[in-house]
Short mmCIF file of N, CA and C in Angstrom, two decimals:
data_model
loop_
_atom_site.label_atom_id
_atom_site.label_comp_id
_atom_site.label_asym_id
_atom_site.label_seq_id
_atom_site.Cartn_x
_atom_site.Cartn_y
_atom_site.Cartn_z
N MET A 200 -86.80 -45.60 -59.29
CA MET A 200 -86.58 -45.10 -60.64
C MET A 200 -87.90 -45.17 -61.44
N LYS A 201 -88.51 -46.39 -61.42
CA LYS A 201 -89.79 -46.53 -62.21
C LYS A 201 -90.85 -45.53 -61.66
N GLU A 202 -90.92 -45.35 -60.41
CA GLU A 202 -91.93 -44.33 -59.84
C GLU A 202 -91.60 -42.95 -60.34
N ASN A 203 -90.32 -42.61 -60.41
CA ASN A 203 -89.98 -41.22 -60.96
C ASN A 203 -90.36 -41.11 -62.40
N ILE A 204 -90.08 -42.16 -63.22
CA ILE A 204 -90.36 -42.13 -64.58
C ILE A 204 -91.94 -42.00 -64.75
N LYS A 205 -92.67 -42.79 -64.08
CA LYS A 205 -94.07 -42.80 -64.09
C LYS A 205 -94.68 -41.40 -63.74
N SER A 206 -94.18 -40.89 -62.55
CA SER A 206 -94.66 -39.57 -62.13
C SER A 206 -94.34 -38.48 -63.16
N PHE A 207 -93.12 -38.59 -63.79
CA PHE A 207 -92.72 -37.58 -64.82
C PHE A 207 -93.71 -37.69 -66.00
N THR A 208 -93.95 -38.97 -66.41
CA THR A 208 -94.80 -39.22 -67.54
C THR A 208 -96.20 -38.67 -67.32
N VAL A 209 -96.69 -38.89 -66.20
CA VAL A 209 -98.06 -38.37 -65.74
C VAL A 209 -98.04 -36.77 -65.78
N PHE A 210 -96.97 -36.22 -65.24
CA PHE A 210 -96.85 -34.78 -65.24
C PHE A 210 -96.80 -34.21 -66.63
N LEU A 211 -95.93 -34.92 -67.38
CA LEU A 211 -95.79 -34.45 -68.84
C LEU A 211 -97.11 -34.48 -69.62
N THR A 212 -97.83 -35.61 -69.39
CA THR A 212 -99.10 -35.80 -70.04
C THR A 212 -100.07 -34.74 -69.64
N VAL A 213 -100.21 -34.49 -68.32
CA VAL A 213 -101.03 -33.44 -67.86
C VAL A 213 -100.68 -32.08 -68.36
N LEU A 214 -99.38 -31.81 -68.35
CA LEU A 214 -98.92 -30.52 -68.95
C LEU A 214 -99.25 -30.30 -70.43
N LEU A 215 -99.07 -31.37 -71.23
CA LEU A 215 -99.37 -31.25 -72.62
C LEU A 215 -100.86 -31.15 -72.90
N VAL A 216 -101.69 -31.85 -72.05
CA VAL A 216 -103.08 -31.76 -72.24
C VAL A 216 -103.55 -30.35 -71.90
N SER A 217 -102.92 -29.79 -70.85
CA SER A 217 -103.32 -28.44 -70.41
C SER A 217 -102.99 -27.39 -71.57
N ILE A 218 -101.76 -27.56 -72.11
CA ILE A 218 -101.32 -26.58 -73.10
C ILE A 218 -102.30 -26.70 -74.35
N PHE A 219 -102.60 -27.93 -74.78
CA PHE A 219 -103.52 -28.06 -75.88
C PHE A 219 -104.87 -27.55 -75.60
N ALA A 220 -105.42 -27.73 -74.34
CA ALA A 220 -106.64 -27.27 -73.89
C ALA A 220 -106.69 -25.66 -74.04
N VAL A 221 -105.67 -25.04 -73.48
CA VAL A 221 -105.63 -23.60 -73.49
C VAL A 221 -105.54 -23.13 -74.91
N ALA A 222 -104.80 -23.77 -75.82
CA ALA A 222 -104.75 -23.43 -77.22
C ALA A 222 -106.09 -23.55 -77.88
N ALA A 223 -106.78 -24.60 -77.60
CA ALA A 223 -108.10 -24.82 -78.19
C ALA A 223 -109.09 -23.72 -77.74
N ILE A 224 -109.01 -23.33 -76.47
CA ILE A 224 -109.90 -22.34 -75.92
C ILE A 224 -109.62 -21.02 -76.61
N MET A 225 -108.36 -20.71 -76.84
CA MET A 225 -107.94 -19.51 -77.47
C MET A 225 -108.12 -19.51 -79.05
N GLY A 226 -108.51 -20.72 -79.53
CA GLY A 226 -108.64 -20.83 -80.94
C GLY A 226 -107.37 -20.90 -81.78
N GLN A 227 -106.32 -21.34 -81.10
CA GLN A 227 -105.02 -21.36 -81.78
C GLN A 227 -104.57 -22.85 -81.93
N ALA A 228 -104.00 -23.16 -83.02
CA ALA A 228 -103.46 -24.47 -83.28
C ALA A 228 -101.94 -24.45 -82.91
N LEU A 229 -101.51 -25.56 -82.27
CA LEU A 229 -100.14 -25.75 -81.88
C LEU A 229 -99.47 -26.65 -82.94
N PRO A 230 -98.25 -26.39 -83.27
CA PRO A 230 -97.54 -27.24 -84.19
C PRO A 230 -97.28 -28.58 -83.42
N SER A 231 -97.12 -29.67 -84.20
CA SER A 231 -96.92 -30.99 -83.56
C SER A 231 -95.51 -30.91 -82.99
N LEU A 232 -95.38 -31.31 -81.77
CA LEU A 232 -94.12 -31.36 -81.04
C LEU A 232 -93.30 -32.64 -81.32
N ILE A 233 -94.07 -33.67 -81.61
CA ILE A 233 -93.44 -34.99 -81.92
C ILE A 233 -93.65 -35.24 -83.44
N GLU A 234 -92.61 -35.51 -84.13
CA GLU A 234 -92.67 -35.70 -85.57
C GLU A 234 -92.37 -37.17 -85.80
N VAL A 235 -93.18 -37.77 -86.74
CA VAL A 235 -92.88 -39.13 -87.18
C VAL A 235 -92.63 -38.98 -88.71
N LYS A 236 -91.73 -39.89 -89.20
CA LYS A 236 -91.39 -39.87 -90.56
C LYS A 236 -92.13 -41.06 -91.22
N GLY A 237 -92.68 -40.81 -92.39
CA GLY A 237 -93.42 -41.80 -93.19
C GLY A 237 -92.80 -43.23 -93.10
N THR A 238 -93.57 -44.16 -92.89
CA THR A 238 -93.10 -45.60 -92.67
C THR A 238 -92.42 -46.03 -93.99
N GLN A 239 -91.46 -46.81 -93.84
CA GLN A 239 -90.82 -47.36 -95.04
C GLN A 239 -90.86 -48.88 -94.87
N VAL A 240 -91.32 -49.59 -95.97
CA VAL A 240 -91.41 -51.06 -95.97
C VAL A 240 -90.58 -51.55 -97.23
N GLN A 241 -89.92 -52.66 -97.04
CA GLN A 241 -89.12 -53.15 -98.17
C GLN A 241 -89.34 -54.67 -98.28
N THR A 242 -89.37 -55.11 -99.53
CA THR A 242 -89.50 -56.51 -99.75
C THR A 242 -88.59 -57.07 -100.81
N THR A 243 -87.63 -56.25 -101.24
CA THR A 243 -86.77 -56.63 -102.29
C THR A 243 -85.28 -56.73 -101.74
N ASP A 244 -84.37 -57.41 -102.46
CA ASP A 244 -83.00 -57.54 -101.99
C ASP A 244 -82.01 -56.84 -102.92
N ASN A 245 -81.61 -55.57 -102.59
CA ASN A 245 -80.58 -54.86 -103.33
C ASN A 245 -79.71 -54.14 -102.36
N THR A 246 -78.46 -54.60 -102.33
CA THR A 246 -77.51 -54.01 -101.34
C THR A 246 -76.64 -52.97 -101.97
N THR A 247 -76.49 -51.88 -101.24
CA THR A 247 -75.63 -50.78 -101.82
C THR A 247 -74.71 -50.24 -100.81
N GLN A 248 -74.66 -50.68 -99.59
CA GLN A 248 -73.85 -50.12 -98.52
C GLN A 248 -73.02 -51.18 -97.88
N ASP A 249 -71.73 -50.98 -97.60
CA ASP A 249 -70.86 -51.83 -96.89
C ASP A 249 -70.66 -51.48 -95.49
N ILE A 250 -71.12 -52.28 -94.53
CA ILE A 250 -70.97 -52.00 -93.12
C ILE A 250 -70.06 -53.13 -92.53
N THR A 251 -68.80 -52.88 -92.51
CA THR A 251 -67.83 -53.80 -92.07
C THR A 251 -68.01 -54.08 -90.60
N GLY A 252 -68.02 -55.27 -90.16
CA GLY A 252 -68.06 -55.71 -88.75
C GLY A 252 -69.38 -55.72 -88.15
N LEU A 253 -70.43 -55.33 -88.87
CA LEU A 253 -71.72 -55.20 -88.27
C LEU A 253 -72.42 -56.56 -88.07
N LEU A 254 -72.00 -57.54 -88.82
CA LEU A 254 -72.55 -58.93 -88.78
C LEU A 254 -72.64 -59.50 -87.35
N ALA A 255 -71.62 -59.27 -86.54
CA ALA A 255 -71.54 -59.83 -85.15
C ALA A 255 -72.16 -58.92 -84.17
N SER A 256 -72.56 -57.76 -84.54
CA SER A 256 -72.97 -56.74 -83.49
C SER A 256 -74.38 -57.01 -83.01
N GLU A 257 -74.58 -56.95 -81.74
CA GLU A 257 -75.93 -57.03 -81.10
C GLU A 257 -75.97 -56.03 -80.08
N ALA A 258 -77.17 -55.62 -79.71
CA ALA A 258 -77.35 -54.63 -78.62
C ALA A 258 -78.54 -55.08 -77.79
N THR A 259 -78.51 -54.61 -76.53
CA THR A 259 -79.66 -54.92 -75.64
C THR A 259 -80.57 -53.62 -75.48
N LEU A 260 -81.76 -53.92 -75.09
CA LEU A 260 -82.68 -52.72 -74.97
C LEU A 260 -82.43 -52.11 -73.68
N ASN A 261 -82.39 -50.78 -73.65
CA ASN A 261 -82.29 -50.07 -72.34
C ASN A 261 -83.79 -49.91 -71.84
N ASP A 262 -84.03 -49.37 -70.67
CA ASP A 262 -85.34 -49.28 -70.10
C ASP A 262 -86.30 -48.56 -71.03
N TYR A 263 -85.88 -47.43 -71.64
CA TYR A 263 -86.75 -46.71 -72.52
C TYR A 263 -87.20 -47.52 -73.73
N GLU A 264 -86.21 -48.20 -74.35
CA GLU A 264 -86.40 -49.04 -75.57
C GLU A 264 -87.24 -50.15 -75.27
N ASN A 265 -87.09 -50.76 -74.05
CA ASN A 265 -87.84 -51.92 -73.60
C ASN A 265 -89.37 -51.40 -73.49
N ALA A 266 -89.52 -50.24 -72.96
CA ALA A 266 -90.86 -49.61 -72.78
C ALA A 266 -91.60 -49.42 -74.16
N VAL A 267 -90.80 -48.96 -75.11
CA VAL A 267 -91.37 -48.84 -76.51
C VAL A 267 -91.79 -50.16 -77.02
N ALA A 268 -90.89 -51.15 -76.96
CA ALA A 268 -91.22 -52.55 -77.48
C ALA A 268 -92.45 -53.11 -76.74
N ALA A 269 -92.45 -52.94 -75.38
CA ALA A 269 -93.59 -53.42 -74.66
C ALA A 269 -94.94 -52.82 -75.08
N LEU A 270 -94.96 -51.43 -75.26
CA LEU A 270 -96.03 -50.71 -75.64
C LEU A 270 -96.55 -51.22 -77.01
N ILE A 271 -95.59 -51.36 -78.00
CA ILE A 271 -95.95 -51.85 -79.31
C ILE A 271 -96.54 -53.28 -79.19
N ASN A 272 -96.00 -54.16 -78.40
CA ASN A 272 -96.60 -55.45 -78.24
C ASN A 272 -98.00 -55.48 -77.65
N SER A 273 -98.15 -54.52 -76.63
CA SER A 273 -99.49 -54.39 -76.00
C SER A 273 -100.46 -53.86 -77.05
N TYR A 274 -100.03 -52.94 -77.85
CA TYR A 274 -100.85 -52.38 -78.93
C TYR A 274 -101.23 -53.44 -79.93
N ARG A 275 -100.28 -54.27 -80.30
CA ARG A 275 -100.59 -55.37 -81.19
C ARG A 275 -101.57 -56.35 -80.69
N ALA A 276 -101.41 -56.66 -79.45
CA ALA A 276 -102.31 -57.65 -78.74
C ALA A 276 -103.71 -56.99 -78.71
N SER A 277 -103.81 -55.79 -78.37
CA SER A 277 -105.19 -55.11 -78.37
C SER A 277 -105.82 -55.03 -79.67
N ASN A 278 -105.07 -55.24 -80.75
CA ASN A 278 -105.63 -55.28 -82.06
C ASN A 278 -105.57 -56.73 -82.77
N GLY A 279 -105.43 -57.76 -81.90
CA GLY A 279 -105.49 -59.08 -82.29
C GLY A 279 -104.32 -59.66 -83.05
N VAL A 280 -103.15 -58.95 -82.93
CA VAL A 280 -101.90 -59.27 -83.65
C VAL A 280 -100.94 -59.93 -82.73
N ALA A 281 -100.25 -61.01 -83.07
CA ALA A 281 -99.26 -61.59 -82.19
C ALA A 281 -98.13 -60.67 -81.88
N PRO A 282 -97.45 -60.83 -80.72
CA PRO A 282 -96.27 -60.02 -80.43
C PRO A 282 -95.10 -60.22 -81.26
N VAL A 283 -94.24 -59.22 -81.26
CA VAL A 283 -92.93 -59.35 -81.91
C VAL A 283 -91.89 -59.62 -80.89
N ALA A 284 -90.81 -60.32 -81.24
CA ALA A 284 -89.80 -60.71 -80.28
C ALA A 284 -88.61 -59.81 -80.49
N TYR A 285 -87.93 -59.55 -79.39
CA TYR A 285 -86.77 -58.65 -79.39
C TYR A 285 -85.67 -59.39 -80.19
N SER A 286 -84.95 -58.50 -80.99
CA SER A 286 -83.78 -59.08 -81.62
C SER A 286 -82.59 -58.13 -81.37
N GLY A 287 -81.48 -58.71 -80.85
CA GLY A 287 -80.29 -57.92 -80.53
C GLY A 287 -79.70 -57.32 -81.86
N LYS A 288 -79.72 -58.05 -82.91
CA LYS A 288 -79.15 -57.56 -84.15
C LYS A 288 -80.00 -56.29 -84.68
N LEU A 289 -81.34 -56.43 -84.69
CA LEU A 289 -82.21 -55.41 -85.12
C LEU A 289 -82.14 -54.17 -84.18
N THR A 290 -81.92 -54.44 -82.91
CA THR A 290 -81.76 -53.32 -81.99
C THR A 290 -80.46 -52.61 -82.25
N TYR A 291 -79.38 -53.27 -82.53
CA TYR A 291 -78.11 -52.62 -82.95
C TYR A 291 -78.29 -51.76 -84.14
N VAL A 292 -79.02 -52.24 -85.09
CA VAL A 292 -79.28 -51.49 -86.36
C VAL A 292 -80.11 -50.33 -85.98
N ALA A 293 -81.19 -50.49 -85.26
CA ALA A 293 -82.02 -49.28 -84.83
C ALA A 293 -81.24 -48.21 -84.13
N LYS A 294 -80.36 -48.66 -83.17
CA LYS A 294 -79.56 -47.67 -82.50
C LYS A 294 -78.60 -46.98 -83.41
N LEU A 295 -78.02 -47.75 -84.36
CA LEU A 295 -77.12 -47.08 -85.33
C LEU A 295 -77.83 -46.11 -86.11
N ARG A 296 -79.09 -46.41 -86.56
CA ARG A 296 -79.91 -45.42 -87.35
C ARG A 296 -80.14 -44.21 -86.54
N SER A 297 -80.61 -44.42 -85.27
CA SER A 297 -81.00 -43.24 -84.47
C SER A 297 -79.71 -42.33 -84.18
N GLN A 298 -78.66 -42.98 -83.88
CA GLN A 298 -77.47 -42.21 -83.65
C GLN A 298 -77.00 -41.43 -84.88
N ASP A 299 -77.11 -41.98 -86.09
CA ASP A 299 -76.72 -41.31 -87.32
C ASP A 299 -77.68 -40.09 -87.57
N LEU A 300 -78.97 -40.36 -87.28
CA LEU A 300 -79.98 -39.28 -87.56
C LEU A 300 -79.64 -38.08 -86.60
N LEU A 301 -79.21 -38.41 -85.32
CA LEU A 301 -78.97 -37.34 -84.34
C LEU A 301 -77.63 -36.76 -84.67
N ASP A 302 -76.62 -37.55 -84.92
CA ASP A 302 -75.21 -36.92 -85.16
C ASP A 302 -75.20 -36.04 -86.42
N ARG A 303 -75.98 -36.45 -87.41
CA ARG A 303 -75.84 -35.69 -88.67
C ARG A 303 -77.07 -34.78 -88.84
N ASP A 304 -77.86 -34.70 -87.87
CA ASP A 304 -78.96 -33.83 -87.75
C ASP A 304 -79.91 -33.83 -89.08
N TYR A 305 -80.44 -35.01 -89.37
CA TYR A 305 -81.35 -35.11 -90.47
C TYR A 305 -82.46 -36.00 -89.96
N PHE A 306 -83.55 -36.05 -90.71
CA PHE A 306 -84.69 -36.87 -90.29
C PHE A 306 -85.31 -37.46 -91.63
N SER A 307 -84.86 -38.63 -91.93
CA SER A 307 -85.33 -39.24 -93.21
C SER A 307 -84.98 -40.73 -93.18
N HIS A 308 -85.75 -41.53 -94.00
CA HIS A 308 -85.46 -42.90 -94.12
C HIS A 308 -84.31 -43.12 -94.91
N TYR A 309 -83.81 -42.08 -95.63
CA TYR A 309 -82.53 -42.13 -96.49
C TYR A 309 -81.42 -41.34 -95.82
N THR A 310 -80.32 -42.02 -95.78
CA THR A 310 -79.11 -41.26 -95.23
C THR A 310 -78.70 -40.23 -96.30
N PRO A 311 -77.98 -39.22 -95.96
CA PRO A 311 -77.49 -38.25 -96.93
C PRO A 311 -76.89 -38.84 -98.18
N GLU A 312 -76.31 -40.08 -98.04
CA GLU A 312 -75.77 -40.88 -99.18
C GLU A 312 -76.83 -41.59 -99.96
N GLY A 313 -78.12 -41.64 -99.49
CA GLY A 313 -79.10 -42.45 -100.23
C GLY A 313 -79.33 -43.75 -99.79
N ASN A 314 -78.70 -44.21 -98.70
CA ASN A 314 -78.86 -45.58 -98.22
C ASN A 314 -79.98 -45.64 -97.20
N THR A 315 -80.52 -46.86 -97.00
CA THR A 315 -81.64 -47.04 -96.08
C THR A 315 -81.32 -48.06 -95.00
N VAL A 316 -82.20 -48.27 -94.08
CA VAL A 316 -82.10 -49.23 -93.00
C VAL A 316 -81.98 -50.72 -93.67
N PHE A 317 -82.62 -50.85 -94.75
CA PHE A 317 -82.54 -52.20 -95.41
C PHE A 317 -81.22 -52.54 -95.91
N ASN A 318 -80.51 -51.54 -96.42
CA ASN A 318 -79.10 -51.74 -96.89
C ASN A 318 -78.24 -52.21 -95.69
N ILE A 319 -78.51 -51.47 -94.55
CA ILE A 319 -77.64 -51.85 -93.34
C ILE A 319 -78.00 -53.17 -92.85
N MET A 320 -79.27 -53.54 -92.84
CA MET A 320 -79.65 -54.88 -92.36
C MET A 320 -79.03 -56.02 -93.18
N ARG A 321 -79.14 -55.79 -94.49
CA ARG A 321 -78.45 -56.85 -95.36
C ARG A 321 -77.01 -56.96 -95.17
N GLU A 322 -76.28 -55.81 -95.07
CA GLU A 322 -74.83 -55.79 -94.74
C GLU A 322 -74.55 -56.48 -93.40
N ALA A 323 -75.45 -56.42 -92.48
CA ALA A 323 -75.27 -57.09 -91.17
C ALA A 323 -75.60 -58.46 -91.18
N GLY A 324 -76.02 -59.00 -92.36
CA GLY A 324 -76.38 -60.39 -92.47
C GLY A 324 -77.66 -60.77 -91.92
N ILE A 325 -78.57 -59.77 -91.85
CA ILE A 325 -79.91 -59.99 -91.36
C ILE A 325 -80.86 -60.37 -92.59
N SER A 326 -81.35 -61.59 -92.68
CA SER A 326 -82.14 -61.94 -93.82
C SER A 326 -83.60 -61.73 -93.49
N PHE A 327 -84.35 -61.27 -94.44
CA PHE A 327 -85.78 -61.00 -94.33
C PHE A 327 -86.40 -60.99 -95.73
N SER A 328 -87.68 -61.20 -95.77
CA SER A 328 -88.43 -60.98 -96.99
C SER A 328 -89.34 -59.83 -96.82
N ARG A 329 -89.69 -59.45 -95.58
CA ARG A 329 -90.50 -58.22 -95.31
C ARG A 329 -89.81 -57.56 -94.14
N ALA A 330 -89.70 -56.27 -94.18
CA ALA A 330 -89.09 -55.45 -93.11
C ALA A 330 -89.73 -54.02 -93.22
N GLY A 331 -89.68 -53.36 -92.10
CA GLY A 331 -90.13 -51.94 -92.04
C GLY A 331 -89.44 -51.21 -90.96
N GLU A 332 -89.54 -49.95 -91.13
CA GLU A 332 -88.93 -48.98 -90.16
C GLU A 332 -89.89 -47.87 -89.86
N ASN A 333 -89.92 -47.56 -88.61
CA ASN A 333 -90.67 -46.38 -88.09
C ASN A 333 -89.76 -45.46 -87.47
N LEU A 334 -89.82 -44.15 -87.78
CA LEU A 334 -88.87 -43.15 -87.18
C LEU A 334 -89.72 -42.14 -86.43
N GLY A 335 -89.21 -41.67 -85.37
CA GLY A 335 -89.85 -40.51 -84.62
C GLY A 335 -88.77 -39.69 -83.96
N HIS A 336 -89.01 -38.41 -83.84
CA HIS A 336 -88.10 -37.56 -83.06
C HIS A 336 -88.92 -36.47 -82.38
N ALA A 337 -88.34 -35.91 -81.30
CA ALA A 337 -89.04 -34.83 -80.64
C ALA A 337 -87.99 -33.83 -80.16
N ARG A 338 -88.40 -32.56 -80.22
CA ARG A 338 -87.67 -31.46 -79.66
C ARG A 338 -88.63 -30.62 -78.89
N PRO A 339 -88.44 -30.34 -77.68
CA PRO A 339 -87.37 -30.75 -76.91
C PRO A 339 -87.43 -32.21 -76.53
N ALA A 340 -86.36 -32.79 -76.19
CA ALA A 340 -86.31 -34.20 -75.96
C ALA A 340 -87.12 -34.70 -74.84
N ASP A 341 -87.41 -33.94 -73.82
CA ASP A 341 -88.15 -34.46 -72.70
C ASP A 341 -89.58 -34.64 -72.90
N ILE A 342 -90.16 -34.19 -74.15
CA ILE A 342 -91.46 -34.62 -74.40
C ILE A 342 -91.68 -35.88 -75.18
N GLY A 343 -90.54 -36.55 -75.44
CA GLY A 343 -90.62 -37.74 -76.21
C GLY A 343 -90.63 -39.00 -75.37
N SER A 344 -91.73 -39.22 -74.73
CA SER A 344 -91.94 -40.46 -73.92
C SER A 344 -92.29 -41.63 -74.85
N PRO A 345 -92.04 -42.84 -74.34
CA PRO A 345 -92.41 -43.97 -75.20
C PRO A 345 -93.90 -43.90 -75.55
N GLU A 346 -94.84 -43.52 -74.66
CA GLU A 346 -96.20 -43.37 -74.91
C GLU A 346 -96.51 -42.32 -75.95
N ALA A 347 -95.77 -41.27 -75.95
CA ALA A 347 -95.94 -40.15 -76.93
C ALA A 347 -95.62 -40.63 -78.37
N PHE A 348 -94.54 -41.41 -78.43
CA PHE A 348 -94.16 -41.89 -79.79
C PHE A 348 -95.18 -42.97 -80.25
N LEU A 349 -95.62 -43.87 -79.39
CA LEU A 349 -96.59 -44.89 -79.73
C LEU A 349 -97.88 -44.13 -80.26
N ASP A 350 -98.29 -43.13 -79.41
CA ASP A 350 -99.54 -42.36 -79.87
C ASP A 350 -99.32 -41.70 -81.21
N ALA A 351 -98.19 -41.10 -81.47
CA ALA A 351 -98.01 -40.44 -82.75
C ALA A 351 -98.01 -41.48 -83.92
N TRP A 352 -97.34 -42.64 -83.76
CA TRP A 352 -97.30 -43.65 -84.71
C TRP A 352 -98.72 -44.22 -84.95
N ALA A 353 -99.46 -44.41 -83.83
CA ALA A 353 -100.74 -44.97 -84.03
C ALA A 353 -101.76 -44.12 -84.69
N LYS A 354 -101.49 -42.78 -84.65
CA LYS A 354 -102.32 -41.83 -85.37
C LYS A 354 -102.00 -41.65 -86.81
N SER A 355 -100.85 -42.15 -87.31
CA SER A 355 -100.44 -42.12 -88.60
C SER A 355 -100.73 -43.49 -89.32
N PRO A 356 -101.61 -43.42 -90.37
CA PRO A 356 -102.02 -44.66 -91.08
C PRO A 356 -100.86 -45.53 -91.51
N SER A 357 -99.81 -44.98 -91.98
CA SER A 357 -98.68 -45.86 -92.56
C SER A 357 -97.84 -46.41 -91.35
N HIS A 358 -97.65 -45.66 -90.27
CA HIS A 358 -96.90 -46.16 -89.08
C HIS A 358 -97.78 -47.17 -88.36
N ASN A 359 -99.02 -46.89 -88.23
CA ASN A 359 -99.96 -47.78 -87.56
C ASN A 359 -99.95 -49.12 -88.30
N ALA A 360 -100.05 -49.11 -89.64
CA ALA A 360 -100.03 -50.35 -90.37
C ALA A 360 -98.77 -51.06 -90.16
N ASN A 361 -97.66 -50.35 -90.12
CA ASN A 361 -96.35 -51.03 -89.86
C ASN A 361 -96.29 -51.74 -88.57
N MET A 362 -96.80 -51.04 -87.52
CA MET A 362 -96.77 -51.72 -86.18
C MET A 362 -97.71 -52.91 -86.11
N LEU A 363 -98.72 -52.91 -86.95
CA LEU A 363 -99.69 -54.06 -86.85
C LEU A 363 -99.60 -55.07 -87.92
N ARG A 364 -98.51 -55.05 -88.70
CA ARG A 364 -98.28 -56.01 -89.72
C ARG A 364 -98.09 -57.41 -89.06
N ASP A 365 -98.95 -58.39 -89.40
CA ASP A 365 -98.93 -59.67 -88.82
C ASP A 365 -97.75 -60.55 -89.32
N VAL A 366 -97.12 -60.15 -90.40
CA VAL A 366 -95.96 -60.87 -90.96
C VAL A 366 -94.76 -60.55 -90.09
N TYR A 367 -94.68 -59.47 -89.35
CA TYR A 367 -93.44 -59.23 -88.62
C TYR A 367 -93.46 -60.03 -87.32
N GLY A 368 -92.25 -60.60 -87.03
CA GLY A 368 -92.16 -61.40 -85.89
C GLY A 368 -90.98 -60.95 -84.95
N LYS A 369 -90.19 -59.93 -85.49
CA LYS A 369 -89.00 -59.44 -84.64
C LYS A 369 -88.99 -57.92 -84.72
N ILE A 370 -88.47 -57.37 -83.58
CA ILE A 370 -88.38 -55.94 -83.47
C ILE A 370 -87.01 -55.56 -82.91
N GLY A 371 -86.53 -54.44 -83.33
CA GLY A 371 -85.38 -53.68 -82.71
C GLY A 371 -85.75 -52.29 -82.43
N VAL A 372 -85.36 -51.75 -81.35
CA VAL A 372 -85.67 -50.36 -80.94
C VAL A 372 -84.41 -49.73 -80.60
N GLY A 373 -84.21 -48.43 -81.16
CA GLY A 373 -83.04 -47.72 -80.76
C GLY A 373 -83.46 -46.28 -80.44
N MET A 374 -83.02 -45.76 -79.30
CA MET A 374 -83.30 -44.49 -78.86
C MET A 374 -81.94 -43.80 -78.52
N VAL A 375 -81.80 -42.49 -79.00
CA VAL A 375 -80.71 -41.69 -78.60
C VAL A 375 -81.22 -40.30 -78.27
N GLU A 376 -80.59 -39.58 -77.49
CA GLU A 376 -80.91 -38.22 -77.27
C GLU A 376 -79.68 -37.37 -76.82
N ASN A 377 -79.80 -36.08 -77.01
CA ASN A 377 -78.62 -35.26 -76.77
C ASN A 377 -79.05 -34.06 -75.79
N GLY A 378 -80.18 -34.22 -75.14
CA GLY A 378 -80.64 -33.13 -74.26
C GLY A 378 -81.54 -32.21 -74.96
N ASP A 379 -81.40 -32.00 -76.25
CA ASP A 379 -82.28 -31.03 -77.09
C ASP A 379 -83.22 -31.87 -77.93
N ARG A 380 -82.76 -33.09 -78.41
CA ARG A 380 -83.51 -33.87 -79.40
C ARG A 380 -83.47 -35.38 -79.03
N ILE A 381 -84.56 -36.05 -79.13
CA ILE A 381 -84.59 -37.43 -78.94
C ILE A 381 -85.09 -38.06 -80.31
N VAL A 382 -84.38 -39.13 -80.63
CA VAL A 382 -84.69 -39.89 -81.95
C VAL A 382 -84.98 -41.37 -81.48
N VAL A 383 -86.13 -41.95 -82.08
CA VAL A 383 -86.41 -43.31 -81.87
C VAL A 383 -86.63 -43.99 -83.17
N THR A 384 -85.99 -45.06 -83.34
CA THR A 384 -86.17 -45.87 -84.59
C THR A 384 -86.68 -47.33 -84.14
N THR A 385 -87.72 -47.80 -84.80
CA THR A 385 -88.13 -49.16 -84.59
C THR A 385 -87.90 -49.87 -86.00
N VAL A 386 -87.45 -51.07 -85.89
CA VAL A 386 -87.12 -51.88 -87.17
C VAL A 386 -87.88 -53.18 -86.97
N PHE A 387 -88.59 -53.61 -87.93
CA PHE A 387 -89.43 -54.82 -87.88
C PHE A 387 -88.98 -55.75 -89.02
N THR A 388 -88.86 -57.03 -88.80
CA THR A 388 -88.68 -58.10 -89.84
C THR A 388 -89.56 -59.29 -89.63
N ASN A 389 -89.70 -60.11 -90.72
CA ASN A 389 -90.43 -61.34 -90.46
C ASN A 389 -89.48 -62.39 -89.95
#
């Protein structure tokens, strides 16, 4: 399984590099295939959303989400920042966010009702003084590898800063896809 994923990732990388090379030779710009949403960071405590039953909910990382978390920790280490530890509660919240973004077909740090991940975390009983969220999605879904998302976040100053904040000690990662679109949410807290 890991060999197949690795082979596919290499194939996809080569394919994307080839497409961009051809576009550059022809003098054409390609639209970004992977989009990231501006980082959101919160340091205040104002609750506006009631999430019943979320307090006891935890989730485990699947292979894809584990790869995202491992890449972020490797990136943090290469920049002299301590790793973040996996949190089952944050992963549950991240999966909830990704699923909502996919189900209701929007891409924003704010739900259609105006709520944020910070509201959800507070209602889940997750205490923090510093927290952040990075969002990413890709269409078609098959171009959204963990490496592609890390690369997109690293190239965005606000996402990059969020991944490298030394006050963060915990991470949750949630990935969902429907064959056409993949959505990845990372949630950080101190």
